[in-house]
XYZ file of N, CA and C in Angstrom:
348
model
N 0.851 -1.170 0.000
C 0.000 0.000 0.000
C 0.892 1.226 0.000
N 0.637 2.084 -0.932
C 1.377 3.344 -0.998
C 0.672 4.333 -0.084
N 1.318 4.679 1.023
C 0.678 5.510 2.035
C 0.556 6.965 1.669
N 1.577 7.539 1.116
C 1.525 8.968 0.811
C 2.484 9.280 -0.326
N 2.197 10.344 -1.031
C 3.085 10.786 -2.096
C 3.308 12.280 -1.978
N 4.416 12.707 -2.519
C 4.726 14.127 -2.596
C 5.402 14.353 -3.939
N 4.849 15.252 -4.727
C 5.399 15.515 -6.054
C 5.688 17.003 -6.216
N 6.871 17.298 -6.698
C 7.186 18.678 -7.074
C 6.803 18.806 -8.544
N 5.779 19.592 -8.828
C 5.274 19.721 -10.191
C 5.977 20.824 -10.970
N 6.775 21.595 -10.263
C 7.480 22.685 -10.940
C 6.505 23.704 -11.510
N 6.787 24.148 -12.726
C 5.938 25.144 -13.379
C 5.124 24.544 -14.519
N 5.110 23.218 -14.631
C 4.419 22.566 -15.747
C 2.964 23.009 -15.863
N 2.197 22.885 -14.785
C 0.771 23.200 -14.845
C 0.517 24.703 -14.799
N 1.368 25.446 -14.121
C 1.150 26.896 -14.079
C 1.332 27.505 -15.473
N 2.249 26.963 -16.249
C 2.419 27.448 -17.624
C 1.248 27.010 -18.498
N 0.766 25.791 -18.260
C -0.344 25.263 -19.037
C -1.639 26.044 -18.770
N -1.863 26.432 -17.510
C -3.112 27.090 -17.118
C -2.926 28.577 -16.788
N -1.768 29.097 -17.112
C -1.472 30.519 -16.928
C -1.705 30.978 -15.487
N -1.086 30.268 -14.543
C -1.182 30.615 -13.122
C 0.070 31.414 -12.768
N -0.129 32.696 -12.544
C 1.020 33.579 -12.343
C 0.869 34.401 -11.066
N 1.991 34.967 -10.635
C 1.986 35.905 -9.516
C 2.945 37.045 -9.851
N 2.786 38.116 -9.142
C 3.668 39.263 -9.350
C 4.729 39.266 -8.262
N 5.973 39.214 -8.670
C 7.089 39.234 -7.725
C 7.035 40.539 -6.932
N 7.032 40.461 -5.586
C 6.911 41.681 -4.785
C 8.122 42.614 -4.888
N 9.271 42.076 -5.284
C 10.477 42.902 -5.380
C 10.596 43.537 -6.768
N 10.480 42.693 -7.791
C 10.709 43.180 -9.165
C 9.419 43.567 -9.887
N 8.265 43.245 -9.325
C 6.957 43.451 -9.948
C 6.826 42.688 -11.275
N 7.715 41.758 -11.489
C 7.686 40.943 -12.696
C 6.700 39.790 -12.500
N 5.926 39.474 -13.546
C 4.986 38.353 -13.464
C 5.751 37.055 -13.696
N 5.484 36.077 -12.814
C 6.177 34.794 -12.896
C 5.174 33.656 -12.746
N 5.531 32.527 -13.330
C 4.706 31.331 -13.155
C 4.983 30.735 -11.777
N 3.933 30.252 -11.129
C 4.094 29.675 -9.789
C 4.741 28.301 -9.879
N 5.377 27.902 -8.800
C 5.875 26.541 -8.634
C 4.841 25.794 -7.802
N 4.553 24.560 -8.170
C 3.503 23.813 -7.485
C 4.018 22.484 -6.956
N 3.357 22.034 -5.890
C 3.598 20.718 -5.303
C 2.264 20.000 -5.187
N 2.320 18.704 -5.047
C 1.107 17.911 -4.867
C 1.386 16.846 -3.812
N 0.467 16.713 -2.865
C 0.606 15.698 -1.823
C -0.647 14.842 -1.795
N -0.486 13.573 -1.554
C -1.632 12.674 -1.456
C -1.524 11.802 -0.225
N -2.411 12.023 0.742
C -2.434 11.198 1.948
C -3.866 10.885 2.370
N -4.733 11.861 2.344
C -6.061 11.735 2.937
C -6.857 10.573 2.371
N -7.097 10.558 1.067
C -7.947 9.511 0.499
C -7.289 8.143 0.603
N -5.981 8.093 0.530
C -5.296 6.807 0.689
C -5.448 6.291 2.113
N -5.366 7.187 3.074
C -5.550 6.784 4.472
C -6.953 6.245 4.695
N -7.940 6.907 4.101
C -9.322 6.430 4.223
C -9.456 5.058 3.567
N -8.831 4.872 2.419
C -8.871 3.582 1.735
C -8.273 2.465 2.572
N -7.142 2.727 3.208
C -6.506 1.732 4.079
C -7.421 1.426 5.261
N -8.016 2.453 5.843
C -8.939 2.273 6.970
C -10.095 1.353 6.578
N -10.670 1.578 5.398
C -11.785 0.750 4.926
C -11.313 -0.676 4.652
N -10.134 -0.829 4.055
C -9.622 -2.169 3.769
C -9.360 -2.956 5.049
N -8.838 -2.302 6.064
C -8.486 -2.979 7.310
C -9.724 -3.305 8.140
N -10.695 -2.396 8.172
C -11.828 -2.547 9.083
C -13.136 -2.933 8.398
N -13.088 -3.250 7.117
C -14.297 -3.626 6.400
C -14.209 -5.039 5.854
N -15.366 -5.625 5.636
C -15.448 -6.932 4.997
C -16.797 -7.016 4.285
N -17.195 -8.222 3.882
C -18.454 -8.389 3.155
C -19.680 -8.080 4.003
N -19.505 -7.999 5.310
C -20.630 -7.688 6.198
C -20.723 -6.197 6.502
N -19.744 -5.418 6.072
C -19.795 -3.979 6.300
C -18.511 -3.438 6.882
N -18.626 -2.239 7.409
C -17.481 -1.505 7.927
C -17.669 -1.264 9.415
N -16.687 -1.677 10.220
C -16.716 -1.440 11.666
C -15.486 -0.602 11.996
N -15.711 0.699 12.152
C -14.599 1.617 12.398
C -14.187 1.609 13.859
N -12.923 1.875 14.139
C -12.489 2.024 15.531
C -13.269 3.172 16.181
N -13.580 3.070 17.460
C -14.405 4.084 18.127
C -13.906 5.520 17.974
N -12.609 5.720 17.942
C -12.097 7.099 17.857
C -12.437 7.772 16.538
N -12.602 7.015 15.459
C -12.904 7.619 14.157
C -14.347 7.418 13.717
N -15.084 6.554 14.401
C -16.479 6.303 14.033
C -17.346 7.501 14.391
N -18.256 7.860 13.492
C -19.159 8.975 13.794
C -20.135 8.594 14.900
N -20.482 7.319 14.967
C -21.337 6.804 16.041
C -20.553 5.696 16.731
N -20.385 5.815 18.048
C -19.592 4.836 18.788
C -20.441 3.731 19.397
N -21.696 4.013 19.673
C -22.574 3.012 20.288
C -23.985 3.188 19.746
N -24.648 2.070 19.525
C -26.050 2.083 19.105
C -26.840 1.286 20.129
N -27.892 1.899 20.631
C -28.757 1.247 21.616
C -29.979 0.722 20.882
N -30.272 -0.562 21.096
C -31.445 -1.186 20.481
C -32.288 -1.820 21.573
N -33.580 -1.664 21.458
C -34.494 -2.305 22.401
C -34.681 -3.756 21.968
N -34.388 -4.685 22.872
C -34.577 -6.105 22.572
C -35.536 -6.703 23.595
N -36.048 -7.854 23.280
C -36.987 -8.513 24.188
C -38.429 -8.105 23.943
N -38.671 -7.463 22.833
C -40.038 -7.064 22.500
C -40.723 -8.255 21.845
N -41.775 -8.710 22.474
C -42.539 -9.845 21.955
C -43.982 -9.410 21.732
N -44.771 -10.319 21.217
C -46.193 -10.029 20.992
C -46.924 -9.824 22.313
N -46.363 -10.328 23.408
C -47.020 -10.233 24.715
C -46.733 -8.921 25.442
N -45.791 -8.123 24.951
C -45.437 -6.886 25.645
C -46.574 -5.872 25.511
N -46.858 -5.188 26.593
C -47.925 -4.178 26.555
C -47.369 -2.879 25.975
N -48.272 -2.022 25.537
C -47.854 -0.725 25.007
C -47.115 0.083 26.071
N -47.561 -0.033 27.317
C -46.914 0.698 28.411
C -45.492 0.181 28.643
N -45.326 -1.145 28.646
C -43.989 -1.725 28.828
C -43.060 -1.319 27.679
N -43.610 -1.327 26.476
C -42.817 -0.942 25.302
C -42.404 0.531 25.405
N -43.331 1.389 25.809
C -43.030 2.816 25.968
C -41.970 3.025 27.044
N -42.063 2.278 28.142
C -41.064 2.377 29.217
C -39.688 1.921 28.734
N -39.663 0.844 27.961
C -38.405 0.330 27.422
C -37.772 1.354 26.482
N -38.578 1.937 25.597
C -38.072 2.946 24.670
C -37.571 4.174 25.424
N -38.292 4.578 26.457
C -37.874 5.735 27.262
C -36.541 5.453 27.954
N -36.371 4.226 28.450
C -35.111 3.853 29.102
C -33.961 3.885 28.091
N -34.230 3.454 26.867
C -33.204 3.499 25.818
C -32.793 4.937 25.533
N -33.764 5.837 25.420
C -33.469 7.245 25.147
C -32.718 7.890 26.321
N -33.076 7.505 27.551
C -32.372 8.022 28.730
C -30.912 7.581 28.703
N -30.690 6.310 28.406
C -29.324 5.791 28.325
C -28.542 6.496 27.223
N -29.189 6.737 26.092
C -28.529 7.468 25.000
C -28.057 8.839 25.493
N -28.916 9.542 26.199
C -28.548 10.856 26.724
C -27.379 10.786 27.688
N -27.394 9.791 28.560
C -26.306 9.642 29.529
C -24.976 9.351 28.836
N -25.017 8.480 27.847
C -23.782 8.152 27.124
C -23.268 9.362 26.346
N -24.178 10.075 25.674
C -23.770 11.276 24.934
C -23.164 12.316 25.873
N -23.763 12.495 27.039
C -23.215 13.437 28.025
C -21.833 13.005 28.498
N -21.576 11.705 28.487
C -20.276 11.177 28.888
C -19.253 11.177 27.768
N -19.613 11.746 26.618
C -18.659 11.852 25.519
C -18.660 10.684 24.553
N -19.625 9.790 24.679
C -19.727 8.656 23.760
C -20.800 8.997 22.730
N -20.403 9.034 21.460
C -21.335 9.379 20.386
C -22.298 8.211 20.186
N -23.547 8.421 20.593
C -24.531 7.343 20.687
C -25.798 7.683 19.921
N -26.412 6.665 19.340
C -27.731 6.798 18.719
C -28.586 5.635 19.199
N -29.890 5.858 19.195
C -30.832 4.812 19.584
C -31.629 4.392 18.362
N -31.723 3.093 18.144
C -32.494 2.534 17.030
C -33.727 1.857 17.615
N -34.876 2.493 17.469
C -36.115 1.954 18.038
C -37.041 1.388 16.966
N -36.495 1.055 15.818
C -37.341 0.463 14.771
C -37.884 -0.873 15.263
N -39.132 -1.124 14.964
C -39.715 -2.399 15.391
C -40.007 -3.315 14.212
N -39.512 -2.966 13.042
C -39.752 -3.791 11.860
C -38.506 -4.538 11.393
N -37.449 -4.534 12.212
C -36.216 -5.253 11.877
C -35.746 -6.049 13.084
N -34.938 -7.055 12.826
C -34.389 -7.893 13.883
C -32.871 -7.749 13.867
N -32.231 -7.618 15.025
C -30.759 -7.549 15.031
C -30.154 -8.783 14.375
N -29.141 -8.575 13.551
C -28.496 -9.700 12.850
C -27.517 -10.395 13.765
């Protein structure tokens, strides 16, 4: 894996695209010298390759936008609406506590899917 690159492009592209500046001492117009660096997208690519597979992407907590997901489990056909509402409220309370503690948390209260 090529982690990063650095290229001195010289004046090739500035001459091609007429990118100039005025020298502050001589007031003469000159073509700029350019460099190019590549790290960001390659780093993201390595991150995806290391932490992803056919089941998806599981990022390390420090870089994940969401660090924890709270899901209500144990919901059966026998659960009452009141019990379900209490369970959902407890999930939202826990989400708030975790977020206040610096853990980026979301709650998934969908009732039409089953955890895999």
